[in-house]
Short mmCIF file of C-alpha atoms in Angstrom, two decimals:
data_model
loop_
_atom_site.label_atom_id
_atom_site.label_comp_id
_atom_site.label_asym_id
_atom_site.label_seq_id
_atom_site.Cartn_x
_atom_site.Cartn_y
_atom_site.Cartn_z
CA MET A 72 -30.80 -134.32 81.08
CA PHE A 73 -29.24 -136.62 83.69
CA LEU A 74 -26.42 -134.12 84.35
CA SER A 75 -28.95 -131.30 84.74
CA THR A 76 -30.90 -133.34 87.31
CA VAL A 77 -27.72 -134.15 89.28
CA VAL A 78 -26.69 -130.46 89.32
CA SER A 79 -30.19 -129.49 90.51
CA ILE A 80 -30.11 -132.04 93.33
CA VAL A 81 -26.61 -130.98 94.43
CA THR A 82 -27.65 -127.31 94.35
CA LEU A 83 -30.83 -128.04 96.29
CA PHE A 84 -28.89 -130.05 98.89
CA SER A 85 -26.34 -127.23 99.20
CA ILE A 86 -29.08 -124.64 99.69
CA GLN A 87 -30.92 -126.80 102.22
CA ALA A 88 -27.71 -127.38 104.19
CA GLN A 89 -27.36 -123.64 104.79
CA GLU A 90 -29.20 -121.93 107.61
CA GLN A 91 -30.05 -118.25 107.34
CA TYR A 92 -30.00 -116.23 110.56
CA GLN A 93 -31.73 -112.86 110.59
CA ILE A 94 -29.94 -110.09 112.45
CA SER A 95 -31.84 -108.15 115.12
CA LEU A 96 -31.90 -104.58 113.85
CA GLU A 97 -32.83 -103.29 117.31
CA ASN A 98 -30.02 -105.03 119.20
CA SER A 99 -27.26 -104.68 116.61
CA LYS A 100 -25.25 -101.55 116.00
CA VAL A 101 -22.84 -100.05 113.50
CA GLU A 102 -20.57 -97.24 114.68
CA TRP A 103 -18.25 -95.12 112.57
CA ILE A 104 -15.16 -92.98 113.15
CA GLY A 105 -13.91 -90.46 110.61
CA GLU A 106 -10.54 -88.86 111.24
CA LYS A 107 -8.95 -85.62 110.18
CA VAL A 108 -5.55 -84.09 110.89
CA THR A 109 -6.85 -82.19 113.93
CA GLY A 110 -9.05 -84.90 115.46
CA SER A 111 -11.98 -87.16 114.68
CA HIS A 112 -15.75 -87.49 114.74
CA SER A 113 -17.78 -90.56 115.58
CA GLY A 114 -21.33 -91.73 115.36
CA SER A 115 -23.71 -94.47 114.36
CA ILE A 116 -25.66 -95.66 111.37
CA ASN A 117 -28.61 -98.07 111.12
CA LEU A 118 -29.01 -101.37 109.33
CA ASN A 119 -32.06 -101.73 107.07
CA SER A 120 -31.69 -105.50 106.88
CA ALA A 121 -29.05 -108.13 107.59
CA PHE A 122 -28.65 -111.89 107.58
CA LEU A 123 -25.84 -114.41 107.89
CA LEU A 124 -25.61 -117.85 106.32
CA PHE A 125 -24.23 -120.81 108.26
CA GLU A 126 -23.41 -124.29 107.09
CA GLU A 127 -22.58 -126.99 109.63
CA GLU A 128 -22.41 -124.24 112.28
CA LYS A 129 -19.77 -122.28 110.34
CA LEU A 130 -20.29 -118.89 108.74
CA VAL A 131 -20.34 -119.13 104.93
CA GLY A 132 -22.03 -115.91 103.78
CA GLY A 133 -24.34 -113.03 104.47
CA GLU A 134 -25.48 -109.62 103.39
CA PHE A 135 -26.23 -106.27 105.02
CA GLU A 136 -28.04 -103.16 103.81
CA ILE A 137 -27.29 -99.85 105.55
CA ASP A 138 -29.63 -96.84 105.73
CA MET A 139 -27.30 -93.97 104.77
CA ASN A 140 -29.86 -91.33 105.79
CA SER A 141 -29.70 -92.61 109.38
CA ILE A 142 -26.12 -91.39 109.90
CA LYS A 143 -25.75 -89.74 113.31
CA CYS A 144 -22.90 -87.88 114.95
CA THR A 145 -22.57 -88.83 118.62
CA ASP A 146 -19.39 -87.02 119.69
CA ILE A 147 -20.65 -83.44 119.22
CA GLU A 148 -22.83 -82.49 122.19
CA ASN A 149 -24.38 -79.35 120.66
CA PRO A 150 -27.37 -80.59 118.60
CA LYS A 151 -27.04 -77.73 116.09
CA TYR A 152 -23.39 -78.56 115.28
CA ALA A 153 -24.05 -82.31 115.27
CA ALA A 154 -26.88 -81.78 112.74
CA LYS A 155 -24.59 -79.59 110.61
CA LEU A 156 -22.03 -82.43 110.35
CA GLU A 157 -24.74 -85.04 109.71
CA ASN A 158 -26.19 -82.95 106.87
CA HIS A 159 -22.70 -82.47 105.40
CA LEU A 160 -22.10 -86.23 105.49
CA ARG A 161 -25.43 -86.75 103.67
CA ASN A 162 -24.70 -84.23 100.89
CA ASP A 163 -22.75 -84.71 97.65
CA ASP A 164 -19.37 -84.01 99.31
CA PHE A 165 -19.68 -87.37 101.07
CA PHE A 166 -22.42 -90.01 100.78
CA ALA A 167 -24.99 -88.18 98.55
CA THR A 168 -27.83 -89.93 100.35
CA ASP A 169 -30.53 -88.34 98.19
CA LYS A 170 -29.10 -90.27 95.21
CA TYR A 171 -27.70 -93.27 97.12
CA PRO A 172 -29.93 -93.87 100.18
CA THR A 173 -28.47 -97.31 100.94
CA SER A 174 -25.09 -98.99 101.03
CA ASN A 175 -24.51 -102.72 100.96
CA PHE A 176 -22.01 -105.32 102.12
CA LYS A 177 -22.03 -108.87 100.74
CA ILE A 178 -19.76 -111.62 102.05
CA THR A 179 -17.93 -113.39 99.22
CA ASN A 180 -15.45 -115.57 101.13
CA VAL A 181 -14.96 -116.81 104.69
CA ILE A 182 -11.88 -118.41 106.22
CA PHE A 183 -12.17 -119.95 109.69
CA ASP A 184 -8.97 -120.81 111.60
CA GLY A 185 -10.68 -122.54 114.51
CA THR A 186 -11.03 -119.44 116.70
CA SER A 187 -11.76 -116.47 114.44
CA TYR A 188 -13.03 -115.70 110.99
CA MET A 189 -11.42 -113.74 108.16
CA ILE A 190 -14.24 -112.19 106.14
CA THR A 191 -13.89 -110.99 102.55
CA GLY A 192 -16.69 -109.17 100.83
CA ASP A 193 -17.78 -106.35 98.59
CA ILE A 194 -18.87 -103.08 100.17
CA THR A 195 -20.92 -100.87 97.86
CA ILE A 196 -21.23 -97.16 98.62
CA ARG A 197 -22.52 -94.66 96.05
CA GLU A 198 -22.96 -97.61 93.64
CA SER A 199 -19.19 -98.19 93.69
CA SER A 200 -17.86 -101.48 95.09
CA GLN A 201 -14.61 -102.23 96.91
CA GLU A 202 -13.41 -105.61 98.11
CA ILE A 203 -12.33 -105.59 101.75
CA THR A 204 -11.03 -108.25 104.15
CA PHE A 205 -11.21 -108.07 107.93
CA PRO A 206 -11.20 -110.36 111.00
CA ALA A 207 -14.42 -111.10 112.90
CA LYS A 208 -15.31 -112.92 116.12
CA PHE A 209 -18.48 -114.93 116.69
CA HIS A 210 -19.89 -116.14 120.00
CA SER A 211 -22.91 -118.42 119.96
CA HIS A 212 -25.28 -119.78 122.56
CA GLY A 213 -27.58 -122.15 120.70
CA LYS A 214 -29.38 -120.13 118.03
CA LEU A 215 -28.38 -116.80 119.60
CA PHE A 216 -25.06 -115.39 118.47
CA HIS A 217 -23.03 -112.20 118.66
CA ALA A 218 -20.60 -111.09 115.95
CA ASN A 219 -18.01 -108.32 116.26
CA ALA A 220 -15.74 -106.76 113.67
CA ASN A 221 -13.72 -103.62 112.98
CA LEU A 222 -12.96 -102.64 109.42
CA LYS A 223 -11.44 -99.75 107.54
CA VAL A 224 -13.02 -98.43 104.35
CA ASP A 225 -11.18 -96.22 101.86
CA ARG A 226 -13.81 -93.62 100.96
CA THR A 227 -11.90 -92.45 97.88
CA LYS A 228 -12.59 -95.82 96.23
CA HIS A 229 -16.26 -94.81 96.35
CA ASP A 230 -15.68 -91.40 94.72
CA ILE A 231 -15.73 -89.52 98.05
CA LYS A 232 -12.82 -87.13 97.61
CA TYR A 233 -13.81 -84.16 99.78
CA GLY A 234 -10.85 -82.99 101.89
CA SER A 235 -8.59 -85.83 100.70
CA GLY A 236 -4.87 -85.09 100.52
CA GLN A 237 -4.71 -87.48 97.54
CA PHE A 238 -6.79 -85.13 95.42
CA PHE A 239 -6.33 -81.64 96.89
CA ASP A 240 -3.16 -79.69 97.70
CA GLY A 241 -2.72 -77.18 100.50
CA LEU A 242 -5.40 -78.57 102.83
CA GLY A 243 -3.14 -78.30 105.89
CA ASP A 244 -5.07 -79.07 109.06
CA ARG A 245 -8.35 -79.28 107.08
CA MET A 246 -7.29 -82.58 105.49
CA ILE A 247 -9.59 -85.55 106.19
CA LEU A 248 -8.07 -89.03 106.20
CA ASP A 249 -9.20 -91.32 103.37
CA ASP A 250 -10.02 -94.31 105.58
CA PHE A 251 -12.94 -94.38 107.98
CA THR A 252 -13.53 -97.12 110.55
CA LEU A 253 -16.69 -99.16 111.08
CA THR A 254 -17.21 -101.07 114.30
CA ILE A 255 -19.94 -103.66 113.91
CA HIS A 256 -21.77 -105.59 116.61
CA LEU A 257 -24.45 -107.99 115.37
CA VAL A 258 -26.94 -109.98 117.39
CA SER A 259 -29.20 -112.65 115.92
CA GLU A 260 -32.98 -112.50 116.33
#
């Protein structure tokens, strides 16, 4: 009984020592780049929700939910062709957004070297998780902060094999690279 009470107090103290900062969905942005042999496409995608946890002014955790149906192509000027790519990215060849409308990233470990952070977490796309690690920079001004990161995600680890040279022979210049890049800029509320 005594041990249980001590554990509860320690857990409560630990929870109270953490501050949760909500991310401004309007001022934050997530951009993507997908590459193929003959070029690339880029665009944006919206956050549904996001927060970061800080303890003693250091990042210790956080979680983000992404609206997969919000995927937009921004590099194709013709609206008809841009919509064609967006619809292809939403179908079963890629993100299957009718079955998997959201993706998620949860921070599992944070290392701070005094100037930058190394973030490790689990990204879940199509209900399949992959652990990734990437550097991030944070700039704060009181309770307002900005966070920036670039990360590469291997789509094949989420059962997205369309156009992958790992799984299909003879693709030639139709081959799509397995990794896509996410550039993330977060602003607190």
